[in-house]
Tab-separated table of C-alpha atoms (C1' of nucleotides) in Angstrom:
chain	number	residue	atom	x	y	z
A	1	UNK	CA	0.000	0.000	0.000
A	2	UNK	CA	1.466	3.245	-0.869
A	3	UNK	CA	-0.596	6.396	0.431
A	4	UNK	CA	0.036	10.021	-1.231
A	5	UNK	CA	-1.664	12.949	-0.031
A	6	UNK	CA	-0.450	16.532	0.653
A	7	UNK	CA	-2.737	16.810	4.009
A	8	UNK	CA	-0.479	15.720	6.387
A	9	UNK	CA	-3.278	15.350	8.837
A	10	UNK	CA	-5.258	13.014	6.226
A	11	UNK	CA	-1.982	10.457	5.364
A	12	UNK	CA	-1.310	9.822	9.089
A	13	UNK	CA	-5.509	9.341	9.501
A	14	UNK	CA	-5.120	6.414	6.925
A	15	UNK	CA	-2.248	5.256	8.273
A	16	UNK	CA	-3.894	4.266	11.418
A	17	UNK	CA	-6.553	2.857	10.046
A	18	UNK	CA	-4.493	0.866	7.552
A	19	UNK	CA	-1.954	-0.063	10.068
A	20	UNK	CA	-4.477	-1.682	12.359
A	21	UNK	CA	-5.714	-4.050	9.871
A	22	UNK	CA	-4.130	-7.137	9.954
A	23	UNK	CA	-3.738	-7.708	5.842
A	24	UNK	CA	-2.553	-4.496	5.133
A	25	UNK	CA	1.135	-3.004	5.423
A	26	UNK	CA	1.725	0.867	4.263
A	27	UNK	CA	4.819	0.926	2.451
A	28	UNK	CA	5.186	4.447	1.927
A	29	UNK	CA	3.916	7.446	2.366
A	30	UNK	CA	4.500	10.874	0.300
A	31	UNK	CA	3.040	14.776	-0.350
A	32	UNK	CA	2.931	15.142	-3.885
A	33	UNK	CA	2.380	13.366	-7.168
A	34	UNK	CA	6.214	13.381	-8.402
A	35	UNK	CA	7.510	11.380	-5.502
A	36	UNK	CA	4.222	9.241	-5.789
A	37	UNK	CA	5.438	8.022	-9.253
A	38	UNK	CA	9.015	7.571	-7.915
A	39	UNK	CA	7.978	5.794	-4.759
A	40	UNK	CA	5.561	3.372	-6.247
A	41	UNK	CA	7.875	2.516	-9.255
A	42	UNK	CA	10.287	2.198	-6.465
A	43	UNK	CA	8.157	-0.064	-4.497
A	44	UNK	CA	5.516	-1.497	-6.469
A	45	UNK	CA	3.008	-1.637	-3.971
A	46	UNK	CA	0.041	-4.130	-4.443
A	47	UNK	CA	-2.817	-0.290	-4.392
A	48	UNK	CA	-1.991	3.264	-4.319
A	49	UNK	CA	-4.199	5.354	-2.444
A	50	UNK	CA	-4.335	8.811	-4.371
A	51	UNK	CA	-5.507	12.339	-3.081
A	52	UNK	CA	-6.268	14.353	-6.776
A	53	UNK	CA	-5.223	17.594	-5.448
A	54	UNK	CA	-1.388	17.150	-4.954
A	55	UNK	CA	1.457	19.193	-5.683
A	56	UNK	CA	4.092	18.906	-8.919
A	57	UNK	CA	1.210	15.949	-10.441
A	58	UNK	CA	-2.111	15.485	-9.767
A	59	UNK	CA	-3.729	12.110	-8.594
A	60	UNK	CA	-4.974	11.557	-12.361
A	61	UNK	CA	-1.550	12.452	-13.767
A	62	UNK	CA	-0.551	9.708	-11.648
A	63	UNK	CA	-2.822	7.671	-12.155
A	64	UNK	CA	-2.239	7.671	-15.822
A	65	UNK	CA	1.559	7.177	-15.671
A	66	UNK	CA	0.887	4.112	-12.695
A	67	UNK	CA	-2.069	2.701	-14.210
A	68	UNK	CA	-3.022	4.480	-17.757
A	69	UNK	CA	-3.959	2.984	-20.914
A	70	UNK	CA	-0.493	1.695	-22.535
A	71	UNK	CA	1.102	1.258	-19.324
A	72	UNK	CA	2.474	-2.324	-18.589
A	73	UNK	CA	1.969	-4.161	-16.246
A	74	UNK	CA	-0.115	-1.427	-14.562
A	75	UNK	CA	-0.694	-0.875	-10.742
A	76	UNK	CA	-3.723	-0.728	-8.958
A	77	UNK	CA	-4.882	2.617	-7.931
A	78	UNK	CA	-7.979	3.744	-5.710
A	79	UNK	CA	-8.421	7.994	-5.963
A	80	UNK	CA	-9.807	9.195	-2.669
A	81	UNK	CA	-10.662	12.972	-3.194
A	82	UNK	CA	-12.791	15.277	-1.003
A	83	UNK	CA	-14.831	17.040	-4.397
A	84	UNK	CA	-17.585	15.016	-5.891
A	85	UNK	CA	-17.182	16.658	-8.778
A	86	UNK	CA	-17.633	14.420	-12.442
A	87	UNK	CA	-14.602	15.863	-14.138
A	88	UNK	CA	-12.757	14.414	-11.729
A	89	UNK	CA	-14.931	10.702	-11.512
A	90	UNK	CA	-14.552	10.500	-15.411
A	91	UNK	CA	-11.237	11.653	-15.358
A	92	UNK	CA	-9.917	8.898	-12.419
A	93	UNK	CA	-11.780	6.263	-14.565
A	94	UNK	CA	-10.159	7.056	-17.885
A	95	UNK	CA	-6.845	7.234	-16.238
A	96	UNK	CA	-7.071	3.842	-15.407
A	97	UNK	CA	-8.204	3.982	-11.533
A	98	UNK	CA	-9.730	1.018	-10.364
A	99	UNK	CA	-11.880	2.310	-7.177
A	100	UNK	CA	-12.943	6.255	-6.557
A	101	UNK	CA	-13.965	7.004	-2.985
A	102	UNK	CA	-14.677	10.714	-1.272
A	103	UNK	CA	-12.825	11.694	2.297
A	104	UNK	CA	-16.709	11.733	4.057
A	105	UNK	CA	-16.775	7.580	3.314
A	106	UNK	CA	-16.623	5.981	6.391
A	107	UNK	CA	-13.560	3.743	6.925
A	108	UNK	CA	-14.864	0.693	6.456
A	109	UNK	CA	-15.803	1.461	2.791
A	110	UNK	CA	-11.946	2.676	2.470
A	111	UNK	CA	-11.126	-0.880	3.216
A	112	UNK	CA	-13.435	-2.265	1.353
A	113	UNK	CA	-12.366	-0.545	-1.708
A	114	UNK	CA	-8.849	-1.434	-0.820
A	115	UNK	CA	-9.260	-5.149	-0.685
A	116	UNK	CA	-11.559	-5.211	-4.034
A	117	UNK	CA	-8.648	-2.796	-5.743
A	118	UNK	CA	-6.004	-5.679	-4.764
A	119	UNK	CA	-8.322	-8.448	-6.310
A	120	UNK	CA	-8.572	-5.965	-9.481
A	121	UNK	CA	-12.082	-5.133	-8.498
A	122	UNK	CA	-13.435	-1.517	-7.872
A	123	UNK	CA	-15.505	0.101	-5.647
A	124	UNK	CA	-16.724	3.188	-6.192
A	125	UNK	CA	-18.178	6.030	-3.458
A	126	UNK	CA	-22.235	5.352	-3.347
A	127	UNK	CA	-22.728	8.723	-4.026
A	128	UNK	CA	-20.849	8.713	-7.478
A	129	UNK	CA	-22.059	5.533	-8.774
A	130	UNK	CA	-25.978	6.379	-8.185
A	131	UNK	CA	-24.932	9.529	-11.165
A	132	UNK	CA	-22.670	6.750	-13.087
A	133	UNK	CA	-25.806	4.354	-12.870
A	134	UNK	CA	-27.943	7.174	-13.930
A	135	UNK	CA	-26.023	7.347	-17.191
A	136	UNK	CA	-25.738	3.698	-17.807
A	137	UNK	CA	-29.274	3.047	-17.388
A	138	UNK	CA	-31.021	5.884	-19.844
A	139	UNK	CA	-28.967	6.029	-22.540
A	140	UNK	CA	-32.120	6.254	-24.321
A	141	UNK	CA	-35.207	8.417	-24.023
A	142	UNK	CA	-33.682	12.080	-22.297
A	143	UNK	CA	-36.336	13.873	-24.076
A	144	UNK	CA	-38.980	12.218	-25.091
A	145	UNK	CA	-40.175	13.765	-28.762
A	146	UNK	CA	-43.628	14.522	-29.790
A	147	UNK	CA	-42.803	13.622	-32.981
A	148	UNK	CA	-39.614	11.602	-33.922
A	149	UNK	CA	-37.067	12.709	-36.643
A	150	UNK	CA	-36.859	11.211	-39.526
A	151	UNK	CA	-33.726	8.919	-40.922
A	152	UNK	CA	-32.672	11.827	-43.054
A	153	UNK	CA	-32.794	14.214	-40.305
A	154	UNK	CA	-30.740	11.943	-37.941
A	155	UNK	CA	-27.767	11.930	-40.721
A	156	UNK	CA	-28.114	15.316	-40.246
A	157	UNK	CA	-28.320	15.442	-36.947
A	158	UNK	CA	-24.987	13.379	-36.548
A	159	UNK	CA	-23.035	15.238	-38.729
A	160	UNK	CA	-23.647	18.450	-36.713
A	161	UNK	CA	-23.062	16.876	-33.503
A	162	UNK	CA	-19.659	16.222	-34.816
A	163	UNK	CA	-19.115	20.147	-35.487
A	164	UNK	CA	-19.781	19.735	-39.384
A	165	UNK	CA	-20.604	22.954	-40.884
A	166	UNK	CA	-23.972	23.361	-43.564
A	167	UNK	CA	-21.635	23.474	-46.258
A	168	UNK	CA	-19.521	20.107	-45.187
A	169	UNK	CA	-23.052	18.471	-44.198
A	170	UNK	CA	-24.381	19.060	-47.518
A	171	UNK	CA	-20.992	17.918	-49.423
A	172	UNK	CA	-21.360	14.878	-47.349
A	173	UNK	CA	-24.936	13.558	-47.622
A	174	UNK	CA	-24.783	14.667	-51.671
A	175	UNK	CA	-27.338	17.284	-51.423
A	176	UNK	CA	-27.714	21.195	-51.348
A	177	UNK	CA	-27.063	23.268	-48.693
A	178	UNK	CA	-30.281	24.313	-48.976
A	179	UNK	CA	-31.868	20.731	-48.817
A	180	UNK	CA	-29.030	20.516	-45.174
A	181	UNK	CA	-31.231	24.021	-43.888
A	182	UNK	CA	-34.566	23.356	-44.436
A	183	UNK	CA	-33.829	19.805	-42.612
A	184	UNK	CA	-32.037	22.018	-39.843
A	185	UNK	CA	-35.229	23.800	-39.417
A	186	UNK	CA	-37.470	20.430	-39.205
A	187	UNK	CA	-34.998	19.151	-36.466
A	188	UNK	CA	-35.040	22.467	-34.537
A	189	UNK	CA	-38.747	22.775	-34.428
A	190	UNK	CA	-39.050	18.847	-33.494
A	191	UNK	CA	-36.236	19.402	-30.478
A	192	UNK	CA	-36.933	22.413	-29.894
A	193	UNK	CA	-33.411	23.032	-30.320
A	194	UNK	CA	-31.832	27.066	-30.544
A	195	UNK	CA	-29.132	26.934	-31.713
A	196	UNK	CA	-27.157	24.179	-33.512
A	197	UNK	CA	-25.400	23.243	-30.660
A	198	UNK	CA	-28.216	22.378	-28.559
A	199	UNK	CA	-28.762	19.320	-31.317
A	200	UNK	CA	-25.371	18.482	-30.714
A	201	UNK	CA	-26.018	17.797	-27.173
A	202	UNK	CA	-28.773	16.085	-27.622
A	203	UNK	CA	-27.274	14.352	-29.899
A	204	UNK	CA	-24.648	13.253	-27.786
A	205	UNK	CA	-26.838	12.868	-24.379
A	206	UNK	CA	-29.272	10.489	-26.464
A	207	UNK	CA	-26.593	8.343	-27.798
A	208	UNK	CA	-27.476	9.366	-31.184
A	209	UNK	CA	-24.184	9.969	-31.588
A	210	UNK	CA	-20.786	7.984	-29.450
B	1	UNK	CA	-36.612	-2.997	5.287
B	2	UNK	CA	-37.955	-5.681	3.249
B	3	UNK	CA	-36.433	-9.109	2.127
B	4	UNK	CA	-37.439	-10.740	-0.774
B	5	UNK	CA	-35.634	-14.046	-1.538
B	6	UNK	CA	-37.634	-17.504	-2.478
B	7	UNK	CA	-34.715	-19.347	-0.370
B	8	UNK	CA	-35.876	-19.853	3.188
B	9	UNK	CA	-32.004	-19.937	4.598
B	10	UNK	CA	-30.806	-16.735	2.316
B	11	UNK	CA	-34.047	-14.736	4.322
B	12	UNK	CA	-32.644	-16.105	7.527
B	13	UNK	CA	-29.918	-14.777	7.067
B	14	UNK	CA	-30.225	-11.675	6.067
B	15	UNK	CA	-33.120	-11.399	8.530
B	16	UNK	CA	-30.340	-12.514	11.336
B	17	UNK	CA	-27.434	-9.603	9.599
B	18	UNK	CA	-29.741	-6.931	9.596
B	19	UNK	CA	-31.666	-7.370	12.877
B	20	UNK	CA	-28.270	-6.713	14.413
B	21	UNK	CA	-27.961	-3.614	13.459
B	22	UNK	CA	-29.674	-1.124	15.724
B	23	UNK	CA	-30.704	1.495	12.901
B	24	UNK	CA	-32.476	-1.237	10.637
B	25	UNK	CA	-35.178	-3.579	10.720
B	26	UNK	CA	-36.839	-6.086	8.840
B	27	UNK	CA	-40.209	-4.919	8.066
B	28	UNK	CA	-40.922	-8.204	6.124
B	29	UNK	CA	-39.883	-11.046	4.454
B	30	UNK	CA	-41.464	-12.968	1.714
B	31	UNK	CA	-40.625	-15.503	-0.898
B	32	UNK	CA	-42.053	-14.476	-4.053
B	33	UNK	CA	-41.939	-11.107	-6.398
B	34	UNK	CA	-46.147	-11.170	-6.228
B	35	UNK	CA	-45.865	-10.822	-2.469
B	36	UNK	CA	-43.380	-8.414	-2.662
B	37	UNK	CA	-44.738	-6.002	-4.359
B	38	UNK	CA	-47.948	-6.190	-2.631
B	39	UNK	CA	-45.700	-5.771	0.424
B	40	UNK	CA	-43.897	-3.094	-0.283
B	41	UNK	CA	-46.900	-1.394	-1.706
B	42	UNK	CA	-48.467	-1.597	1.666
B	43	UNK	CA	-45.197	-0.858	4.292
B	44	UNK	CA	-43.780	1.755	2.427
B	45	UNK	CA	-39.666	0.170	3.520
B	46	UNK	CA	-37.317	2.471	3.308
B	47	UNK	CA	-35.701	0.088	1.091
B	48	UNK	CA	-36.133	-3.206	-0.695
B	49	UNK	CA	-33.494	-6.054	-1.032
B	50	UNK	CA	-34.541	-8.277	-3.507
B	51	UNK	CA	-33.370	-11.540	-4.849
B	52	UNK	CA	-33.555	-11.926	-8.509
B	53	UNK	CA	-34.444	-15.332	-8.801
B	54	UNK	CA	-37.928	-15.989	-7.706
B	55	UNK	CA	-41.098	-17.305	-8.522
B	56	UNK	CA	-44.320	-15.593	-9.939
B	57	UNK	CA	-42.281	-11.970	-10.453
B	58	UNK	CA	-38.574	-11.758	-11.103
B	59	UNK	CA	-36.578	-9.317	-8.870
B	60	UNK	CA	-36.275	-7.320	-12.199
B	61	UNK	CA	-40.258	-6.720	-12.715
B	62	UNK	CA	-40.880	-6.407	-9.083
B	63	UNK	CA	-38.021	-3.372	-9.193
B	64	UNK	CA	-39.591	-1.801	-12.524
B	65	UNK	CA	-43.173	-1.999	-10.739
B	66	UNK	CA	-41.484	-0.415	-7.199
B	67	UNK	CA	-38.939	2.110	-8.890
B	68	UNK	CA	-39.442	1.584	-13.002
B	69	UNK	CA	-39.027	5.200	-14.972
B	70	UNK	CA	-42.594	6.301	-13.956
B	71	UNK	CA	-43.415	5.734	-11.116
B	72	UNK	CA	-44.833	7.815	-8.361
B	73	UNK	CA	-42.978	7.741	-5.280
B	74	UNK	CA	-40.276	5.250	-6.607
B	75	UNK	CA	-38.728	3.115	-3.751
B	76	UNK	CA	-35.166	2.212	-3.222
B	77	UNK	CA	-34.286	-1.296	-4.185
B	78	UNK	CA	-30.913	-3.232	-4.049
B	79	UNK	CA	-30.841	-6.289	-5.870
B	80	UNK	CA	-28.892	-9.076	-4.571
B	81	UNK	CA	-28.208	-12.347	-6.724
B	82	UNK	CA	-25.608	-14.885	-6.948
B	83	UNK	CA	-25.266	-14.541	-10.902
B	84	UNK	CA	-22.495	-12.324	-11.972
B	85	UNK	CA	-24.251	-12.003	-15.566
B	86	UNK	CA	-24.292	-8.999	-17.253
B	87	UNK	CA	-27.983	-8.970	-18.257
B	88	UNK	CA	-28.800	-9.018	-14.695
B	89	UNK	CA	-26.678	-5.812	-13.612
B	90	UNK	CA	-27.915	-3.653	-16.887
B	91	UNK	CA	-31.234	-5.414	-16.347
B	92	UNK	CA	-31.417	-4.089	-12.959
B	93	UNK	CA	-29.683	-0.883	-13.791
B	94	UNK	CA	-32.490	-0.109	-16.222
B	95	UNK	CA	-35.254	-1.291	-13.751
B	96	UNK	CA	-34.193	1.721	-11.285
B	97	UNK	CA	-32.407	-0.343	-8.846
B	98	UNK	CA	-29.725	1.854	-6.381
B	99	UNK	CA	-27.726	-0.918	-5.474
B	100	UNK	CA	-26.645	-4.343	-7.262
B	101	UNK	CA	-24.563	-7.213	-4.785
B	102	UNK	CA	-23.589	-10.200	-5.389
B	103	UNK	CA	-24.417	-12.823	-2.543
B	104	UNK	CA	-20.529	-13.954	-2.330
B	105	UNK	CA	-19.567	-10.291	-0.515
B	106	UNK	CA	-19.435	-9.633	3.221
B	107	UNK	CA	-21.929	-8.424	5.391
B	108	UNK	CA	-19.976	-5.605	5.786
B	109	UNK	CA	-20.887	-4.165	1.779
B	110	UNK	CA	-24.448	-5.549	2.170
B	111	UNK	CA	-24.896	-3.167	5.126
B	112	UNK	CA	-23.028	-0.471	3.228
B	113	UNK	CA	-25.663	-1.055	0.181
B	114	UNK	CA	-28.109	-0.833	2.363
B	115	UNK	CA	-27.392	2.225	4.274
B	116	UNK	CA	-26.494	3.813	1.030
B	117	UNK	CA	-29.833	3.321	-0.802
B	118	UNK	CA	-31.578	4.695	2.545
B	119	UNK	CA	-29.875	7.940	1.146
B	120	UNK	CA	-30.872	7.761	-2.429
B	121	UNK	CA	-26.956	6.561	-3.240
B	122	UNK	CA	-26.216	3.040	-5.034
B	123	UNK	CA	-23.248	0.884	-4.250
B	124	UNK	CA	-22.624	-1.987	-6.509
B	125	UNK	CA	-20.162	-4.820	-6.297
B	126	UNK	CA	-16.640	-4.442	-6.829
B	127	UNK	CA	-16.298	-7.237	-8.997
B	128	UNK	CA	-19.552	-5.514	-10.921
B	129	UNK	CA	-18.462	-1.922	-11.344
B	130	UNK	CA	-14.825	-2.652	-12.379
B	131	UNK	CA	-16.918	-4.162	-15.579
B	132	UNK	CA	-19.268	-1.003	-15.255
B	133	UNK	CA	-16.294	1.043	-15.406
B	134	UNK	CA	-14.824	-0.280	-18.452
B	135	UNK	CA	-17.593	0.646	-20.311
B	136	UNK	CA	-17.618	4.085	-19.525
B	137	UNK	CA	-13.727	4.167	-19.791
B	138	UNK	CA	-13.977	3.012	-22.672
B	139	UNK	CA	-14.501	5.966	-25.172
B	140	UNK	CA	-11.283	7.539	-23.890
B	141	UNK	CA	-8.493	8.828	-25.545
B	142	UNK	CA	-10.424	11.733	-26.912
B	143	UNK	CA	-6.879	14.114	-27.577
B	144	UNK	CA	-3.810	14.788	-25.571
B	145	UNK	CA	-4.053	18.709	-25.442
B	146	UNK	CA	-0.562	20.192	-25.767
B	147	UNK	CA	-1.979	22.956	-23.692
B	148	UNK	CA	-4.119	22.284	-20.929
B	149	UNK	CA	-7.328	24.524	-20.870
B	150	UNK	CA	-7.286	26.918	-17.553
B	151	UNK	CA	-10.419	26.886	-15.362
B	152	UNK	CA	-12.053	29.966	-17.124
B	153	UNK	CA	-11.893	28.224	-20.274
B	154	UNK	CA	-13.083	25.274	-18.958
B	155	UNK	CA	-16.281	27.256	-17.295
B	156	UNK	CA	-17.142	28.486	-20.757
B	157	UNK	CA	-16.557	25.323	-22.585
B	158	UNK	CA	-18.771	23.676	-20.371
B	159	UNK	CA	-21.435	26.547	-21.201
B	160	UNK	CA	-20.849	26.533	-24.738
B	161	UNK	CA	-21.448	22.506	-24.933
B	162	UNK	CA	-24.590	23.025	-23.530
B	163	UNK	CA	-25.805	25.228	-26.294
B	164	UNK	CA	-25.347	28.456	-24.501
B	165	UNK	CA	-24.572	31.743	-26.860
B	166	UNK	CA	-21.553	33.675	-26.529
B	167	UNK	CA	-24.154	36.683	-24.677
B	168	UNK	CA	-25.441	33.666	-22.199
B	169	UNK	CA	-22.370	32.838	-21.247
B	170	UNK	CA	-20.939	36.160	-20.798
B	171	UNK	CA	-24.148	36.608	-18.435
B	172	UNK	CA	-24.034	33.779	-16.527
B	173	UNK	CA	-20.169	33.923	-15.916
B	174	UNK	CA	-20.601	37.802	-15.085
B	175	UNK	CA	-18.374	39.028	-17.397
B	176	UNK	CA	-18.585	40.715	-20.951
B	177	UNK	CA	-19.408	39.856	-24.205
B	178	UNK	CA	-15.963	40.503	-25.470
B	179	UNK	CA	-14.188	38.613	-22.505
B	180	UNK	CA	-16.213	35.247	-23.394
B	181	UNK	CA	-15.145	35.826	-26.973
B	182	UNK	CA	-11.438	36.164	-26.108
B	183	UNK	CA	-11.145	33.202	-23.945
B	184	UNK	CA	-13.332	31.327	-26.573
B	185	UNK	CA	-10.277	32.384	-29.263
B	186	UNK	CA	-7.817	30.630	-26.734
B	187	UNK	CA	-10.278	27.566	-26.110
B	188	UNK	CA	-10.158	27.567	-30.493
B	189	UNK	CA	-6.604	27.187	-30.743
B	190	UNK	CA	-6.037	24.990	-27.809
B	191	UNK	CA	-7.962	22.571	-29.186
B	192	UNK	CA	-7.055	23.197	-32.585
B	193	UNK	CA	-11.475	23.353	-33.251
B	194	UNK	CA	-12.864	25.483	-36.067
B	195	UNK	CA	-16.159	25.848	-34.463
B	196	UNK	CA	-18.107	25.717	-30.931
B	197	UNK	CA	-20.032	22.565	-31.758
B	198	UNK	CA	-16.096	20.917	-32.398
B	199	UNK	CA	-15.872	22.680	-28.806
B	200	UNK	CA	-18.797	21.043	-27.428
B	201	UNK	CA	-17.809	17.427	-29.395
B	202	UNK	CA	-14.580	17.606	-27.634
B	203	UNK	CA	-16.489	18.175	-24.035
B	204	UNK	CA	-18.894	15.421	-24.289
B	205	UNK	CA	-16.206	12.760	-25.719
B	206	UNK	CA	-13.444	14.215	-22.911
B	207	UNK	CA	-16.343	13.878	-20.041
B	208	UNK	CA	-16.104	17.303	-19.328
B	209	UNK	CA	-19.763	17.865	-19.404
B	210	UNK	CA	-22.357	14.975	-18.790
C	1	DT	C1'	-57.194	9.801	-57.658
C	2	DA	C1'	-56.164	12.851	-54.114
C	3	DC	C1'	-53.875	13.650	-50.055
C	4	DG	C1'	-50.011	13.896	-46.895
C	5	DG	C1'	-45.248	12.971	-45.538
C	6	DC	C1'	-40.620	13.222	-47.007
C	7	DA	C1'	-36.704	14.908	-49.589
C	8	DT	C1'	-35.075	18.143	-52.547
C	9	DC	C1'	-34.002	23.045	-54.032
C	10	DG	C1'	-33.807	28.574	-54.068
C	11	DG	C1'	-33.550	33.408	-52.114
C	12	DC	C1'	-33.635	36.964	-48.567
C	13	DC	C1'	-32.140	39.017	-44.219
C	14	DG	C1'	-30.922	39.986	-39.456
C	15	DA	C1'	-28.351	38.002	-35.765
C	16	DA	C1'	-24.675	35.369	-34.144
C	17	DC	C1'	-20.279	33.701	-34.814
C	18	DG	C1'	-15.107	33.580	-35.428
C	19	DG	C1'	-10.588	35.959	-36.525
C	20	DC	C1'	-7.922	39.801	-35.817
C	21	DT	C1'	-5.330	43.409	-33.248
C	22	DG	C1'	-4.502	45.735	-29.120
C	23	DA	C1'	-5.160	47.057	-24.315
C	24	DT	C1'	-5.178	47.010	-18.794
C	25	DC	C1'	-4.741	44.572	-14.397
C	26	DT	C1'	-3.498	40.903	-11.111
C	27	DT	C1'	-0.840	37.176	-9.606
C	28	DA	C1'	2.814	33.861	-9.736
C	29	DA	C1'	7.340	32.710	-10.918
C	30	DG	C1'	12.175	33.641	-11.832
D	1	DC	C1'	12.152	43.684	-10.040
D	2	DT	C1'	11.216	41.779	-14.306
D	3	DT	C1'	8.657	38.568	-16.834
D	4	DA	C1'	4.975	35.512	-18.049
D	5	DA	C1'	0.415	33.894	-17.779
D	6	DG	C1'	-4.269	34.494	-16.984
D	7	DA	C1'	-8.596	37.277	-16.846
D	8	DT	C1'	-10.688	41.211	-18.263
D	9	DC	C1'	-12.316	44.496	-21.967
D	10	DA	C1'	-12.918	46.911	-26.944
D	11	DG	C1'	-13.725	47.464	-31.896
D	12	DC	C1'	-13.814	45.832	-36.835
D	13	DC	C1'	-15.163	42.723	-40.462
D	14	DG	C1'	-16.310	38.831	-43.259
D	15	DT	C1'	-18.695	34.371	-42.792
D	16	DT	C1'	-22.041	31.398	-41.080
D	17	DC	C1'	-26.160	30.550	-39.058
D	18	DG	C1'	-31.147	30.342	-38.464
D	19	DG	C1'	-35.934	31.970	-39.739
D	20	DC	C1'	-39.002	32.679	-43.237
D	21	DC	C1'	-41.114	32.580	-47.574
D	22	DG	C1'	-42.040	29.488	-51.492
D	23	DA	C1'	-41.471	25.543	-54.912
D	24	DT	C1'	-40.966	20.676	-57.160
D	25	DG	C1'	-41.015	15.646	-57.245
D	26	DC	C1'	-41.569	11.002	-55.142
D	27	DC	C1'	-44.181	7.571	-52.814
D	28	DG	C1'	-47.491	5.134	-50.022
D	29	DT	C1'	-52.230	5.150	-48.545
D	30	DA	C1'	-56.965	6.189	-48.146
DNA sequence: TACGGCATCGGCCGAACGGCTGATCTTAAG
DNA sequence: CTTAAGATCAGCCGTTCGGCCGATGCCGTA
């Protein structure tokens, strides 16, 4: 186990609690993401326990040189952060983190995610995954339509979401830029839409577009 | 609390776990999803832990007819099945459950489920969500930026993905029309986009906005 | 056959956008 | 103290967008 955090206060708390379990052995324990890196290549410690906000590299810069996509033989990494905030929950998970947990947990989920990060498992702060689940579970139907667009429409539709200009749209499908506007106008009125971009995230919210 | 579980010793068991714990209590048990719904339509539990295997109703149904997309007054369900199968967790997903456990974890996570879906959170298996979490990892990669966006950019990106105009933006950020427009010149050549729905692409793709 | 939905095209016009140059002020780093 | 980076603001100007009007042709159905 290998703990960084620049919080004195908070590396010494999980210390403790780490230190009184019988399966678990802190290795090291260090203030900021550069001597993270060193430390764990150092070490190799079965989980790292990451704060985000660290000096020199944050927790997901870390996490992406320890654990990241392209990394072999990659460690196991749990991110414990005090802001719920998603940038930083999408960001841990692309990095390659295998458990996200916020400071308010109680300590029994902290070892809990600990022991399911060293079987490669992840466990993830109750309060995060119920918005994760959220975005799992309706990938379909965020608005529903009172009437539906029409397949010509959706190419349309697509190629905006991608940032595709009228002209570009209309070289693409083989058709006017005239014919690409008055569909724009059909799929406006039909979402509701104001401005182009507002398609675009509807686009991407519905899963029209991935 | 209700149990719902069509094998006498699992109900036992959980009856025995749970009755331990001073802040919970077992409201009712039954062995069938008929009965369970009627149940739970009649006790009003704070939450529902239901098996998924079981006559007359599957856990599945009985969760879409307690906490489906439409209903009134949805209740919080955890599911709890010994099948690690992926139909079941999206199933369940889908069916509004806020919590998904396997049967093989500890009574410590099946307490932590349950205490989280008393406050509206979901906690899911480790062994689930590191599965979860590779398919929402999975459209990564979206660009390596050779210049990271500061916060102020990142405010208005986050606007402009969301189908705000330049004028909206400069409102809700408090600042000027002009201002918006010069950080929105940086944000441009940053991400080397040549318009703001390549802006607001890039933010849905790089999890920025959700 | 007549009707309606869909796809296709054109023009006009005001508003919004995007590129450009240049400026002040604060804060952090060297 | 000097320098660099970030946030703030301003004007100009050409392009694109979006709304609005109208029009033609195809096709399936009533």
């Amino acid at each position: 186990m290998l703990i960084a955090d620049d919080q004195e206060l908070v590396r010494t708390g999980f210390q403790m609690i780490l230190d009184a379990q019988p399966d678990m052995e802190v290795v090291s324990a260090v203030s900021d993401g550069a001597a993270a890196v060193a430390e764990a290549r150092r070490l190799r410690p079965d989980v790292c326990l990451l704060d985000i906000r660290m000096p020199k590299l944050d927790g997901l810069e870390v996490t992406r040189l320890l654990a990241g996509p392209g990394v072999t033989d990659p460690l196991r990494v749990v991110i414990v952060t005090t802001f719920d905030l998603d940038e930083y929950v999408y960001g841990a998970l692309r990095s390659g983190a295998t458990g996200f947990l916020l400071k308010d947990s109680g300590p029994t989920l902290l070892l809990e995610a600990i022991r399911a990060a060293a079987h490669g498992d992840a466990l993830v702060s109750p309060s995060v995954t119920v918005r994760l689940l959220q975005h799992l579970a309706q990938p379909a139907a965020p608005k529903p339509l009172d009437e539906p667009l029409t397949d010509r429409e959706l190419d349309v539709v697509r190629l905006i979401a991608r940032g595709r200009t009228n002209q570009e749209v209309a070289a693409e499908l083989f058709v006017s830029l005239s014919t690409v506007k008055t569909h724009l106008g059909s799929i406006f009125t039909k979402l509701g839409a104001r401005n182009r971009v507002e398609i675009a995230a509807w686009a991407w919210e519905s899963g029209v577009v991935n």
